[in-house]
Amino acid sequence: MNTASTLVRRAFYYWQFIAVFVLPAWLFVGWGLYGGSGWGFLGLLIMAPIVFIGLLVISLIIFARPAVRRARAVSWKDVALLVVLHGAIIGLGFFGDSATWFLVLAIAAAIAGFWLTLWELVTEGARSMKDTMDAFEQAARMPEQPAPHLPGQGVPGASSAPKPKPGDDPEVIVIHEVRD
């Protein structure tokens, strides 16, 4: 059962990859519709690949988090970041008087977004590693349960086979090197 909030987060999960291609293309469409100078087009030729690479890197870092892939939905922090970043790029595509402010906002959002998503990836990885190590420690602390006594085996706990000494592990193969 999906709630509305999950649907929004899931929509942004898919949109982030579509936006990698759509938003740089929008900059060219906006330049064509709302006019710009020849120098503006030259700047756009430099800026569009940077926008593409920046959006791709941020999207891949978000996608790298196991919780995001498992749920196929981004976090609310990611939604806020993507709204600001993509909104700034869309605003920049109108090439109006406020284009400089949208450019500054887009650059600031891209830098903040890179570090935010990287921080979330590292934090989630550390949390996952801690949970794994806690599970290993808990399994190591559990005392080994004796085998159940079956009829005809003799006294429980008594064995006719000699007890292994420490270091006598049948699953360990030791190879001794002989040097001439």
Short mmCIF file of C-alpha atoms in Angstrom, two decimals:
data_model
loop_
_atom_site.label_atom_id
_atom_site.label_comp_id
_atom_site.label_asym_id
_atom_site.label_seq_id
_atom_site.Cartn_x
_atom_site.Cartn_y
_atom_site.Cartn_z
CA MET A 1 0.00 0.00 0.00
CA ASN A 2 1.58 3.28 -1.13
CA THR A 3 0.81 6.52 0.60
CA ALA A 4 0.94 9.87 -1.14
CA SER A 5 4.30 10.67 0.44
CA THR A 6 5.79 7.45 -0.87
CA LEU A 7 4.46 8.21 -4.33
CA VAL A 8 6.08 11.65 -4.27
CA ARG A 9 9.42 10.22 -3.12
CA ARG A 10 9.18 7.46 -5.73
CA ALA A 11 8.35 9.98 -8.48
CA PHE A 12 11.50 11.93 -7.61
CA TYR A 13 13.47 8.66 -7.67
CA TYR A 14 12.60 8.20 -11.35
CA TRP A 15 12.60 11.91 -12.22
CA GLN A 16 16.19 12.42 -11.08
CA PHE A 17 17.45 10.23 -13.94
CA ILE A 18 15.14 11.77 -16.52
CA ALA A 19 16.23 15.25 -15.39
CA VAL A 20 19.87 14.43 -16.20
CA PHE A 21 18.91 14.62 -19.88
CA VAL A 22 15.88 16.92 -19.84
CA LEU A 23 17.29 19.86 -17.87
CA PRO A 24 20.43 20.46 -19.99
CA ALA A 25 18.20 20.21 -23.08
CA TRP A 26 15.81 22.72 -21.47
CA LEU A 27 18.64 25.22 -21.25
CA PHE A 28 19.02 25.09 -25.04
CA VAL A 29 15.26 25.31 -25.59
CA GLY A 30 15.03 28.24 -23.19
CA TRP A 31 17.87 30.00 -24.94
CA GLY A 32 16.08 29.56 -28.26
CA LEU A 33 12.69 30.71 -26.95
CA TYR A 34 13.69 33.56 -24.67
CA GLY A 35 16.64 34.78 -26.64
CA GLY A 36 20.20 35.22 -25.76
CA SER A 37 23.32 36.56 -27.30
CA GLY A 38 25.93 34.64 -29.23
CA TRP A 39 28.17 34.83 -26.19
CA GLY A 40 25.33 33.42 -24.13
CA PHE A 41 25.13 30.46 -26.50
CA LEU A 42 28.87 29.91 -26.17
CA GLY A 43 28.49 29.94 -22.38
CA LEU A 44 25.60 27.53 -22.74
CA LEU A 45 27.77 25.13 -24.75
CA ILE A 46 30.17 25.06 -21.80
CA MET A 47 27.50 25.02 -19.09
CA ALA A 48 25.16 22.28 -20.43
CA PRO A 49 27.74 19.45 -20.14
CA ILE A 50 28.65 20.64 -16.64
CA VAL A 51 24.95 20.57 -15.68
CA PHE A 52 24.62 17.09 -17.19
CA ILE A 53 27.63 15.73 -15.30
CA GLY A 54 26.63 17.42 -12.04
CA LEU A 55 23.09 16.04 -12.15
CA LEU A 56 24.39 12.60 -13.12
CA VAL A 57 26.87 12.49 -10.23
CA ILE A 58 24.28 13.57 -7.67
CA SER A 59 21.74 11.06 -9.03
CA LEU A 60 24.26 8.21 -8.95
CA ILE A 61 25.29 9.01 -5.37
CA ILE A 62 21.63 8.99 -4.34
CA PHE A 63 21.11 5.72 -6.24
CA ALA A 64 24.17 4.17 -4.55
CA ARG A 65 22.41 4.12 -1.18
CA PRO A 66 20.95 0.64 -0.55
CA ALA A 67 17.85 2.01 1.21
CA VAL A 68 17.02 4.15 -1.84
CA ARG A 69 17.44 1.23 -4.23
CA ARG A 70 15.47 -1.12 -1.98
CA ALA A 71 12.52 1.28 -1.56
CA ARG A 72 12.86 2.78 -5.04
CA ALA A 73 12.18 6.12 -3.36
CA VAL A 74 14.48 8.97 -2.36
CA SER A 75 14.51 10.49 1.14
CA TRP A 76 12.76 13.74 1.96
CA LYS A 77 16.15 15.49 2.15
CA ASP A 78 16.80 14.32 -1.41
CA VAL A 79 13.38 15.60 -2.49
CA ALA A 80 14.13 19.05 -1.04
CA LEU A 81 17.54 19.09 -2.69
CA LEU A 82 16.17 18.04 -6.07
CA VAL A 83 13.35 20.60 -5.94
CA VAL A 84 15.80 23.45 -5.26
CA LEU A 85 18.44 22.27 -7.74
CA HIS A 86 16.07 21.42 -10.58
CA GLY A 87 13.99 24.56 -9.93
CA ALA A 88 17.11 26.72 -10.17
CA ILE A 89 18.09 25.09 -13.46
CA ILE A 90 14.58 25.53 -14.85
CA GLY A 91 14.60 29.19 -13.76
CA LEU A 92 17.99 29.65 -15.39
CA GLY A 93 16.53 28.40 -18.68
CA PHE A 94 14.25 31.44 -18.95
CA PHE A 95 17.32 33.69 -19.44
CA GLY A 96 15.62 36.72 -17.91
CA ASP A 97 16.96 39.45 -15.68
CA SER A 98 17.18 37.04 -12.75
CA ALA A 99 19.24 34.42 -14.63
CA THR A 100 22.35 35.35 -12.65
CA TRP A 101 20.57 34.66 -9.36
CA PHE A 102 19.31 31.34 -10.65
CA LEU A 103 22.83 30.47 -11.76
CA VAL A 104 24.23 31.27 -8.29
CA LEU A 105 21.42 29.27 -6.66
CA ALA A 106 22.02 26.33 -9.00
CA ILE A 107 25.76 26.30 -8.28
CA ALA A 108 25.20 26.55 -4.52
CA ALA A 109 22.52 23.83 -4.61
CA ALA A 110 24.75 21.54 -6.70
CA ILE A 111 27.70 21.92 -4.30
CA ALA A 112 25.49 21.47 -1.24
CA GLY A 113 23.69 18.57 -2.92
CA PHE A 114 26.90 16.77 -3.72
CA TRP A 115 28.09 16.94 -0.11
CA LEU A 116 24.66 16.16 1.35
CA THR A 117 24.19 13.06 -0.78
CA LEU A 118 27.76 11.94 -0.15
CA TRP A 119 27.25 12.41 3.61
CA GLU A 120 24.03 10.37 3.51
CA LEU A 121 25.80 7.60 1.56
CA VAL A 122 28.67 7.41 4.07
CA THR A 123 26.33 7.62 7.07
CA GLU A 124 24.09 4.87 5.72
CA GLY A 125 27.11 2.71 4.92
CA ALA A 126 28.50 3.18 8.43
CA ARG A 127 25.12 2.34 9.96
CA SER A 128 24.87 -0.79 7.84
CA MET A 129 28.41 -1.85 8.81
CA LYS A 130 27.65 -1.27 12.50
CA ASP A 131 24.48 -3.38 12.27
CA THR A 132 26.45 -6.17 10.59
CA MET A 133 29.20 -6.07 13.19
CA ASP A 134 26.64 -6.06 16.01
CA ALA A 135 25.01 -9.16 14.50
CA PHE A 136 28.41 -10.90 14.27
CA GLU A 137 29.24 -10.00 17.87
CA GLN A 138 25.88 -11.24 19.07
CA ALA A 139 26.33 -14.52 17.19
CA ALA A 140 29.81 -14.91 18.69
CA ARG A 141 28.50 -14.37 22.23
CA MET A 142 25.84 -17.08 21.96
CA PRO A 143 26.95 -20.26 23.73
CA GLU A 144 27.08 -23.31 21.54
CA GLN A 145 24.15 -25.62 22.24
CA PRO A 146 25.01 -29.30 22.93
CA ALA A 147 23.70 -31.82 20.43
CA PRO A 148 20.50 -33.54 21.51
CA HIS A 149 20.85 -37.03 23.01
CA LEU A 150 19.60 -39.79 20.76
CA PRO A 151 18.83 -43.26 22.10
CA GLY A 152 21.69 -45.71 21.78
CA GLN A 153 24.41 -43.08 21.81
CA GLY A 154 25.45 -43.55 25.41
CA VAL A 155 25.63 -40.85 28.01
CA PRO A 156 24.91 -37.32 26.84
CA GLY A 157 27.99 -35.16 26.78
CA ALA A 158 30.33 -38.16 26.96
CA SER A 159 32.23 -39.03 23.86
CA SER A 160 34.59 -41.84 23.06
CA ALA A 161 36.50 -39.66 20.58
CA PRO A 162 39.30 -37.56 22.02
CA LYS A 163 38.49 -33.88 22.41
CA PRO A 164 40.25 -31.70 19.88
CA LYS A 165 43.03 -29.52 21.18
CA PRO A 166 43.05 -25.79 20.49
CA GLY A 167 44.40 -25.33 17.00
CA ASP A 168 43.18 -28.73 15.77
CA ASP A 169 40.59 -27.54 13.33
CA PRO A 170 39.69 -30.15 10.69
CA GLU A 171 38.70 -27.40 8.24
CA VAL A 172 42.06 -25.69 8.33
CA ILE A 173 44.80 -26.93 6.02
CA VAL A 174 48.32 -26.07 7.04
CA ILE A 175 51.02 -26.14 4.39
CA HIS A 176 54.58 -26.13 5.66
CA GLU A 177 57.16 -24.59 3.41
CA VAL A 178 60.48 -26.40 3.15
CA ARG A 179 63.41 -24.26 2.09
CA ASP A 180 66.59 -25.71 0.67
#
